[in-house]
């Protein structure tokens, strides 16, 4: 439920009391969704899909933040 919880944080508000800031006002961030998987039942293809997805992000000069297992 990690990704869902992160997506619902806007309901709580953008201000982070620990950081004493609203990160979304300082950083450019976007939820780009879940990693598309060819099959959730084949561990090797899941790893390949994850590596390809994050590789494309890195090639685009983006810094990913991943949540989940």
Tab-separated table of N, CA and C in Angstrom:
chain	number	residue	atom	x	y	z
A	1	UNK	N	0.809	-1.199	0.000
A	1	UNK	CA	0.000	0.000	0.000
A	1	UNK	C	0.853	1.265	0.000
A	2	UNK	N	2.182	1.113	-0.099
A	2	UNK	CA	3.083	2.269	-0.072
A	2	UNK	C	2.807	3.287	-1.150
A	3	UNK	N	2.772	2.866	-2.438
A	3	UNK	CA	2.516	3.853	-3.490
A	3	UNK	C	1.175	4.556	-3.331
A	4	UNK	N	0.153	3.808	-2.936
A	4	UNK	CA	-1.174	4.415	-2.745
A	4	UNK	C	-1.124	5.461	-1.634
A	5	UNK	N	-0.418	5.153	-0.563
A	5	UNK	CA	-0.306	6.106	0.547
A	5	UNK	C	0.410	7.378	0.115
A	6	UNK	N	1.455	7.229	-0.687
A	6	UNK	CA	2.176	8.401	-1.176
A	6	UNK	C	1.276	9.235	-2.068
A	7	UNK	N	0.499	8.574	-2.907
A	7	UNK	CA	-0.401	9.297	-3.806
A	7	UNK	C	-1.500	10.024	-3.046
A	8	UNK	N	-1.863	9.529	-1.877
A	8	UNK	CA	-2.928	10.157	-1.103
A	8	UNK	C	-2.427	11.245	-0.161
A	9	UNK	N	-1.141	11.524	-0.149
A	9	UNK	CA	-0.585	12.507	0.774
A	9	UNK	C	-1.180	13.900	0.544
A	10	UNK	N	-1.606	14.196	-0.667
A	10	UNK	CA	-2.206	15.496	-0.942
A	10	UNK	C	-3.452	15.728	-0.099
A	11	UNK	N	-4.094	14.670	0.294
A	11	UNK	CA	-5.276	14.812	1.165
A	11	UNK	C	-4.873	15.342	2.534
A	12	UNK	N	-3.672	15.011	2.947
A	12	UNK	CA	-3.158	15.480	4.235
A	12	UNK	C	-2.627	16.901	4.086
A	13	UNK	N	-2.031	17.184	2.947
A	13	UNK	CA	-1.471	18.493	2.678
A	13	UNK	C	-0.031	18.396	2.247
A	14	UNK	N	0.456	19.394	1.553
A	14	UNK	CA	1.809	19.329	1.016
A	14	UNK	C	2.907	19.684	2.024
A	15	UNK	N	2.536	20.256	3.180
A	15	UNK	CA	3.537	20.711	4.146
A	15	UNK	C	4.069	19.539	4.955
A	16	UNK	N	5.393	19.429	5.059
A	16	UNK	CA	6.042	18.384	5.834
A	16	UNK	C	6.557	18.999	7.124
A	17	UNK	N	5.995	18.576	8.247
A	17	UNK	CA	6.379	19.161	9.547
A	17	UNK	C	7.817	18.835	9.924
A	18	UNK	N	8.310	17.672	9.532
A	18	UNK	CA	9.683	17.287	9.866
A	18	UNK	C	10.672	18.168	9.105
A	19	UNK	N	10.422	18.366	7.818
A	19	UNK	CA	11.305	19.190	7.001
A	19	UNK	C	11.049	20.681	7.184
A	20	UNK	N	9.896	20.997	7.778
A	20	UNK	CA	9.459	22.387	7.935
A	20	UNK	C	9.441	23.096	6.584
A	21	UNK	N	8.880	22.399	5.601
A	21	UNK	CA	8.804	22.935	4.242
A	21	UNK	C	7.720	22.189	3.474
A	22	UNK	N	7.381	22.727	2.337
A	22	UNK	CA	6.481	22.062	1.397
A	22	UNK	C	7.322	21.655	0.188
A	23	UNK	N	7.831	20.419	0.178
A	23	UNK	CA	8.762	20.002	-0.875
A	23	UNK	C	8.257	20.256	-2.297
A	24	UNK	N	6.965	20.106	-2.522
A	24	UNK	CA	6.453	20.287	-3.880
A	24	UNK	C	6.514	21.740	-4.350
A	25	UNK	N	6.747	22.666	-3.425
A	25	UNK	CA	6.901	24.066	-3.835
A	25	UNK	C	8.367	24.403	-4.129
A	26	UNK	N	9.269	23.531	-3.693
A	26	UNK	CA	10.701	23.756	-3.892
A	26	UNK	C	11.247	22.887	-5.024
A	27	UNK	N	10.713	21.689	-5.157
A	27	UNK	CA	11.196	20.722	-6.149
A	27	UNK	C	10.150	20.506	-7.235
A	28	UNK	N	10.620	20.164	-8.405
A	28	UNK	CA	9.704	19.755	-9.473
A	28	UNK	C	9.547	18.245	-9.367
A	29	UNK	N	8.364	17.811	-9.010
A	29	UNK	CA	8.102	16.391	-8.818
A	29	UNK	C	6.876	15.978	-9.619
A	30	UNK	N	6.818	14.705	-9.947
A	30	UNK	CA	5.669	14.171	-10.675
A	30	UNK	C	5.511	12.692	-10.365
A	31	UNK	N	4.286	12.261	-10.274
A	31	UNK	CA	3.982	10.842	-10.137
A	31	UNK	C	3.879	10.290	-11.551
A	32	UNK	N	4.816	9.441	-11.920
A	32	UNK	CA	4.800	8.907	-13.281
A	32	UNK	C	4.168	7.520	-13.332
A	33	UNK	N	3.568	7.117	-12.233
A	33	UNK	CA	2.831	5.864	-12.218
A	33	UNK	C	3.683	4.666	-11.853
A	34	UNK	N	3.087	3.520	-12.036
A	34	UNK	CA	3.747	2.264	-11.697
A	34	UNK	C	4.622	1.791	-12.855
A	35	UNK	N	5.589	0.952	-12.540
A	35	UNK	CA	6.419	0.340	-13.576
A	35	UNK	C	5.531	-0.625	-14.360
A	36	UNK	N	5.454	-0.453	-15.673
A	36	UNK	CA	4.651	-1.403	-16.461
A	36	UNK	C	5.328	-2.774	-16.490
A	37	UNK	N	4.576	-3.784	-16.176
A	37	UNK	CA	5.101	-5.150	-16.123
A	37	UNK	C	4.475	-6.007	-17.217
A	38	UNK	N	5.310	-6.769	-17.896
A	38	UNK	CA	4.787	-7.723	-18.891
A	38	UNK	C	4.051	-8.852	-18.197
A	39	UNK	N	4.607	-9.307	-17.080
A	39	UNK	CA	3.983	-10.385	-16.305
A	39	UNK	C	4.393	-10.226	-14.857
A	40	UNK	N	3.449	-10.272	-13.975
A	40	UNK	CA	3.758	-10.189	-12.546
A	40	UNK	C	4.079	-11.572	-11.973
A	41	UNK	N	4.070	-12.582	-12.822
A	41	UNK	CA	4.277	-13.954	-12.360
A	41	UNK	C	5.629	-14.514	-12.772
A	42	UNK	N	6.459	-13.699	-13.416
A	42	UNK	CA	7.784	-14.139	-13.848
A	42	UNK	C	8.810	-13.167	-13.280
A	43	UNK	N	9.500	-13.600	-12.231
A	43	UNK	CA	10.415	-12.719	-11.510
A	43	UNK	C	11.501	-12.143	-12.415
A	44	UNK	N	12.057	-12.945	-13.296
A	44	UNK	CA	13.120	-12.447	-14.180
A	44	UNK	C	12.620	-11.340	-15.101
A	45	UNK	N	11.421	-11.497	-15.653
A	45	UNK	CA	10.900	-10.440	-16.536
A	45	UNK	C	10.530	-9.200	-15.726
A	46	UNK	N	10.089	-9.388	-14.478
A	46	UNK	CA	9.803	-8.233	-13.606
A	46	UNK	C	11.075	-7.431	-13.372
A	47	UNK	N	12.162	-8.116	-13.052
A	47	UNK	CA	13.441	-7.424	-12.839
A	47	UNK	C	13.883	-6.699	-14.101
A	48	UNK	N	13.729	-7.352	-15.255
A	48	UNK	CA	14.105	-6.724	-16.524
A	48	UNK	C	13.249	-5.482	-16.793
A	49	UNK	N	11.939	-5.570	-16.512
A	49	UNK	CA	11.037	-4.430	-16.718
A	49	UNK	C	11.411	-3.260	-15.816
A	50	UNK	N	11.735	-3.569	-14.561
A	50	UNK	CA	12.126	-2.520	-13.606
A	50	UNK	C	13.427	-1.863	-14.048
A	51	UNK	N	14.407	-2.674	-14.432
A	51	UNK	CA	15.691	-2.127	-14.883
A	51	UNK	C	15.520	-1.260	-16.124
A	52	UNK	N	14.698	-1.699	-17.065
A	52	UNK	CA	14.467	-0.922	-18.284
A	52	UNK	C	13.771	0.404	-17.970
A	53	UNK	N	12.766	0.356	-17.108
A	53	UNK	CA	12.006	1.556	-16.747
A	53	UNK	C	12.903	2.590	-16.061
A	54	UNK	N	13.647	2.145	-15.049
A	54	UNK	CA	14.516	3.076	-14.334
A	54	UNK	C	15.713	3.500	-15.180
A	55	UNK	N	16.148	2.638	-16.079
A	55	UNK	CA	17.204	3.012	-17.016
A	55	UNK	C	16.759	4.142	-17.926
A	56	UNK	N	15.507	4.091	-18.380
A	56	UNK	CA	14.999	5.165	-19.241
A	56	UNK	C	14.866	6.471	-18.467
A	57	UNK	N	14.529	6.384	-17.192
A	57	UNK	CA	14.471	7.598	-16.371
A	57	UNK	C	15.859	8.200	-16.205
A	58	UNK	N	16.828	7.360	-15.896
A	58	UNK	CA	18.204	7.837	-15.713
A	58	UNK	C	18.738	8.447	-17.003
A	59	UNK	N	18.404	7.847	-18.130
A	59	UNK	CA	18.849	8.379	-19.419
A	59	UNK	C	18.205	9.731	-19.719
A	60	UNK	N	17.057	9.985	-19.094
A	60	UNK	CA	16.360	11.263	-19.289
A	60	UNK	C	16.795	12.304	-18.268
A	61	UNK	N	17.797	11.972	-17.469
A	61	UNK	CA	18.331	12.877	-16.444
A	61	UNK	C	17.332	13.170	-15.333
A	62	UNK	N	16.489	12.186	-15.030
A	62	UNK	CA	15.531	12.307	-13.935
A	62	UNK	C	16.031	11.511	-12.734
A	63	UNK	N	15.634	11.932	-11.557
A	63	UNK	CA	16.003	11.222	-10.333
A	63	UNK	C	14.734	10.565	-9.787
A	64	UNK	N	14.653	9.234	-9.844
A	64	UNK	CA	13.442	8.573	-9.386
A	64	UNK	C	13.409	8.380	-7.868
A	65	UNK	N	12.210	8.388	-7.331
A	65	UNK	CA	11.957	8.017	-5.942
A	65	UNK	C	10.946	6.895	-6.020
A	66	UNK	N	11.334	5.723	-5.607
A	66	UNK	CA	10.455	4.557	-5.712
A	66	UNK	C	9.931	4.156	-4.343
A	67	UNK	N	8.693	3.749	-4.315
A	67	UNK	CA	8.051	3.284	-3.092
A	67	UNK	C	7.378	1.954	-3.399
A	68	UNK	N	7.540	1.011	-2.525
A	68	UNK	CA	6.887	-0.276	-2.715
A	68	UNK	C	7.879	-1.408	-2.550
A	69	UNK	N	7.438	-2.593	-2.886
A	69	UNK	CA	8.310	-3.738	-2.741
A	69	UNK	C	8.680	-4.307	-4.070
